[in-house]
Short mmCIF file of C-alpha atoms in Angstrom, two decimals:
data_model
loop_
_atom_site.label_atom_id
_atom_site.label_comp_id
_atom_site.label_asym_id
_atom_site.label_seq_id
_atom_site.Cartn_x
_atom_site.Cartn_y
_atom_site.Cartn_z
CA MET A 1276 -16.47 -12.03 88.35
CA THR A 1277 -15.20 -9.81 85.55
CA GLU A 1278 -11.67 -10.17 84.32
CA GLN A 1279 -9.66 -6.97 84.49
CA ILE A 1280 -9.17 -5.46 81.06
CA ALA A 1281 -5.50 -4.94 80.28
CA GLY A 1282 -4.89 -1.52 78.81
CA ARG A 1283 -7.63 0.80 77.65
CA ARG A 1284 -11.34 0.05 77.99
CA VAL A 1285 -13.82 0.68 75.21
CA VAL A 1286 -16.89 2.27 76.79
CA THR A 1287 -20.04 2.83 74.74
CA ASN A 1288 -22.81 5.16 75.81
CA MET A 1289 -26.29 5.14 74.26
CA ALA A 1290 -29.71 6.51 75.10
CA LEU A 1291 -32.53 4.08 74.39
CA SER A 1292 -36.30 4.21 74.50
CA LEU A 1293 -38.12 1.65 76.60
CA ASP A 1294 -38.93 -0.27 73.40
CA GLY A 1295 -35.23 -0.52 72.55
CA ARG A 1296 -34.86 2.22 69.91
CA TYR A 1297 -32.15 4.85 69.66
CA ALA A 1298 -33.92 7.05 67.11
CA ALA A 1299 -37.45 7.85 66.07
CA PRO A 1300 -38.77 6.18 62.90
CA ASP A 1301 -39.75 9.34 61.02
CA ASN A 1302 -36.70 11.52 61.74
CA PRO A 1303 -33.58 9.66 62.92
CA VAL A 1304 -31.61 12.84 63.68
CA ASP A 1305 -34.36 14.39 65.83
CA MET A 1306 -33.39 13.80 69.45
CA GLY A 1307 -36.29 15.81 70.85
CA TRP A 1308 -37.63 12.69 72.57
CA VAL A 1309 -34.41 12.51 74.62
CA MET A 1310 -34.35 16.11 75.87
CA PRO A 1311 -36.87 15.92 78.76
CA TYR A 1312 -34.84 13.07 80.24
CA ALA A 1313 -31.28 14.09 79.31
CA VAL A 1314 -31.41 17.00 81.77
CA THR A 1315 -32.23 14.81 84.76
CA ASP A 1316 -29.70 14.34 87.56
CA VAL A 1317 -29.47 10.64 86.73
CA ALA A 1318 -28.57 11.26 83.07
CA ARG A 1319 -26.12 14.05 83.88
CA ASP A 1320 -24.37 12.11 86.66
CA HIS A 1321 -24.25 9.02 84.41
CA LEU A 1322 -22.48 10.91 81.62
CA THR A 1323 -20.10 12.55 84.11
CA SER A 1324 -19.08 9.13 85.44
CA LEU A 1325 -18.25 8.03 81.89
CA TRP A 1326 -16.17 10.94 80.61
CA GLY A 1327 -14.19 11.33 83.85
CA PRO A 1328 -11.86 8.35 83.19
CA ALA A 1329 -11.87 8.75 79.38
CA THR A 1330 -9.08 10.37 77.38
CA THR A 1331 -10.39 9.72 73.86
CA ALA A 1332 -13.81 10.35 72.33
CA LEU A 1333 -14.75 8.14 69.38
CA LEU A 1334 -17.59 9.34 67.16
CA GLY A 1335 -19.16 8.81 63.79
CA ARG A 1336 -19.35 11.86 61.53
CA VAL A 1337 -23.04 12.66 62.09
CA ASN A 1338 -22.69 12.54 65.86
CA ALA A 1339 -19.45 14.49 65.74
CA GLU A 1340 -21.17 17.29 63.84
CA GLY A 1341 -24.06 17.26 66.32
CA PHE A 1342 -21.98 17.04 69.51
CA LEU A 1343 -19.25 19.45 68.41
CA GLY A 1344 -21.76 21.87 66.94
CA PHE A 1345 -23.69 22.12 70.22
CA TRP A 1346 -21.57 21.35 73.28
CA PRO A 1347 -18.88 24.04 72.94
CA THR A 1348 -21.69 26.64 73.09
CA VAL A 1349 -22.49 25.47 76.64
CA ILE A 1350 -19.10 26.63 77.98
CA GLY A 1351 -19.61 29.90 79.83
CA LEU A 1352 -23.35 29.87 79.19
CA GLU A 1353 -25.21 31.65 81.96
CA GLY A 1354 -27.16 29.20 84.09
CA ALA A 1355 -25.52 26.12 82.56
CA ASP A 1356 -25.44 23.07 84.80
CA PRO A 1357 -21.81 22.54 85.96
CA ARG A 1358 -21.99 18.90 84.83
CA ASP A 1359 -22.97 19.99 81.31
CA GLU A 1360 -20.20 22.57 81.24
CA GLY A 1361 -17.72 19.99 82.53
CA PHE A 1362 -18.62 17.59 79.74
CA ALA A 1363 -18.44 20.36 77.16
CA LYS A 1364 -14.94 21.35 78.30
CA TRP A 1365 -13.82 17.72 78.30
CA LEU A 1366 -15.17 17.22 74.78
CA VAL A 1367 -13.35 20.28 73.45
CA ASP A 1368 -10.07 19.46 75.22
CA THR A 1369 -9.88 15.68 74.76
CA ASP A 1370 -8.50 13.79 71.77
CA LYS A 1371 -11.27 12.98 69.32
CA VAL A 1372 -11.32 10.33 66.61
CA VAL A 1373 -14.06 10.72 64.00
CA LEU A 1374 -14.85 7.85 61.67
CA SER A 1375 -15.81 9.25 58.27
CA SER A 1376 -15.47 8.44 54.60
CA THR A 1377 -16.62 11.91 53.54
CA LEU A 1378 -14.59 14.34 55.67
CA ASP A 1379 -11.08 15.11 54.44
CA GLU A 1380 -10.01 17.28 57.34
CA ALA A 1381 -11.33 17.99 60.79
CA PRO A 1382 -13.10 21.28 61.41
CA TRP A 1383 -12.53 20.75 65.15
CA GLU A 1384 -9.38 20.99 67.26
CA ARG A 1385 -7.68 17.87 68.64
CA THR A 1386 -9.53 15.72 66.11
CA THR A 1387 -8.29 12.98 63.81
CA ILE A 1388 -10.44 11.87 60.85
CA VAL A 1389 -10.12 8.17 60.04
CA ASP A 1390 -11.60 6.27 57.09
CA ARG A 1391 -10.97 2.68 58.16
CA PRO A 1392 -13.05 -0.13 59.65
CA THR A 1393 -14.16 0.66 63.20
CA ALA A 1394 -12.68 -2.53 64.68
CA GLU A 1395 -9.23 -1.73 63.24
CA VAL A 1396 -9.31 1.83 64.54
CA VAL A 1397 -10.24 0.66 68.04
CA ALA A 1398 -7.59 -2.06 68.05
CA ASP A 1399 -4.99 0.61 67.22
CA LEU A 1400 -6.32 2.95 69.93
CA LYS A 1401 -6.25 0.16 72.52
CA ALA A 1402 -2.58 -0.42 71.72
CA THR A 1403 -1.73 3.14 72.79
CA GLU A 1404 -1.44 4.63 76.27
CA GLY A 1405 -4.38 6.46 77.78
CA GLY A 1406 -7.66 6.20 79.63
CA ASP A 1407 -11.01 4.91 78.45
CA ILE A 1408 -12.07 5.23 74.82
CA LEU A 1409 -15.60 6.65 75.06
CA VAL A 1410 -18.01 6.13 72.17
CA LEU A 1411 -20.61 8.89 72.42
CA SER A 1412 -24.03 7.84 71.13
CA SER A 1413 -22.78 6.89 67.66
CA ALA A 1414 -25.01 3.90 66.90
CA SER A 1415 -23.11 2.79 63.78
CA VAL A 1416 -19.86 2.76 65.76
CA VAL A 1417 -21.39 0.97 68.76
CA LYS A 1418 -22.99 -1.65 66.51
CA ALA A 1419 -19.70 -2.36 64.73
CA LEU A 1420 -17.91 -2.73 68.08
CA LEU A 1421 -20.62 -5.05 69.44
CA VAL A 1422 -20.33 -7.26 66.34
CA ALA A 1423 -16.53 -7.35 66.76
CA GLY A 1424 -16.78 -8.14 70.48
CA GLN A 1425 -14.75 -5.03 71.33
CA VAL A 1426 -17.06 -3.36 73.88
CA ASP A 1427 -15.69 -3.65 77.41
CA ARG A 1428 -18.28 -1.49 79.16
CA LEU A 1429 -21.83 -0.91 77.93
CA ALA A 1430 -23.50 2.18 79.38
CA LEU A 1431 -27.18 2.73 78.69
CA THR A 1432 -29.66 5.38 79.69
CA ILE A 1433 -33.20 4.08 79.34
CA PHE A 1434 -35.92 6.69 78.93
CA PRO A 1435 -39.55 5.76 79.69
CA VAL A 1436 -41.00 6.38 76.24
CA PHE A 1437 -42.04 4.11 73.38
CA LEU A 1438 -40.95 5.37 69.96
CA GLY A 1439 -43.08 2.75 68.24
CA GLY A 1440 -40.50 2.08 65.56
CA GLY A 1441 -37.09 3.18 64.37
CA PRO A 1442 -33.69 1.50 64.49
CA ARG A 1443 -32.71 -0.84 67.30
CA LEU A 1444 -29.28 -0.91 68.92
CA PHE A 1445 -29.14 -4.67 69.42
CA ASP A 1446 -29.56 -6.41 66.08
CA ASP A 1447 -29.96 -10.16 65.70
CA GLY A 1448 -26.74 -12.04 65.16
CA LEU A 1449 -24.56 -10.36 67.79
CA PRO A 1450 -21.92 -12.65 69.33
CA ALA A 1451 -23.22 -14.50 72.38
CA GLY A 1452 -21.76 -13.25 75.64
CA ARG A 1453 -22.39 -12.45 79.27
CA TRP A 1454 -22.37 -9.09 80.99
CA THR A 1455 -22.30 -8.12 84.65
CA LEU A 1456 -24.18 -5.14 86.06
CA VAL A 1457 -21.77 -2.72 87.75
CA SER A 1458 -24.14 0.15 88.47
CA GLN A 1459 -27.81 1.02 88.28
CA THR A 1460 -29.50 4.30 89.10
CA ALA A 1461 -33.14 5.29 88.77
CA GLY A 1462 -34.33 8.87 88.85
CA GLU A 1463 -36.85 11.47 87.79
CA HIS A 1464 -39.48 10.47 85.24
CA GLY A 1465 -38.34 6.85 85.54
CA THR A 1466 -35.02 7.49 83.83
CA LEU A 1467 -32.71 4.53 84.36
CA ALA A 1468 -28.89 4.56 84.01
CA LEU A 1469 -27.29 1.13 83.64
CA VAL A 1470 -23.63 0.16 83.27
CA TYR A 1471 -22.58 -3.37 82.30
CA ASP A 1472 -19.09 -4.84 81.96
CA ARG A 1473 -18.38 -7.64 79.52
CA VAL A 1474 -17.50 -10.93 81.21
CA ARG A 1475 -14.44 -12.26 79.37
#
């Protein structure tokens, strides 16, 4: 049985290949391998279930530039899936914290730039009022939170493709721990959405 988390949960969301990679070996910023699967009902419903209870988005700089460069363009786009548009509106309207040592000021509304260790930033966020703190596909942030034992909910979308190399999400040396499966959904193309809660 999972212990109820007092206060805000830290929820991390990552897309992984079947061989455990979050990026291709030759071009880490190319997410083309994700696209055929990201538009499935399973992937869209999975993301919707994550941002619904969240009131803060936590991102690294690279992902912030990617997410905030693309998603606002979906709002009002003819033929856009309502779930995509819902996420886009949430992302624009919610409080965003971007971890960066190179940005001095935020080019996006409702965004705070922070140049401090990830674990410290999250500890401060957890001490405030609000809903879930959702980490959106920022591997460096997720890895730091896993090392610090600060992930309360681990959401993964597994896509049925081997990348044959590239960085892994789960490095050796992570703290030992147990997780309980709270939801699992399989869909088109063999896409699998999994949500685990940390047993504390």
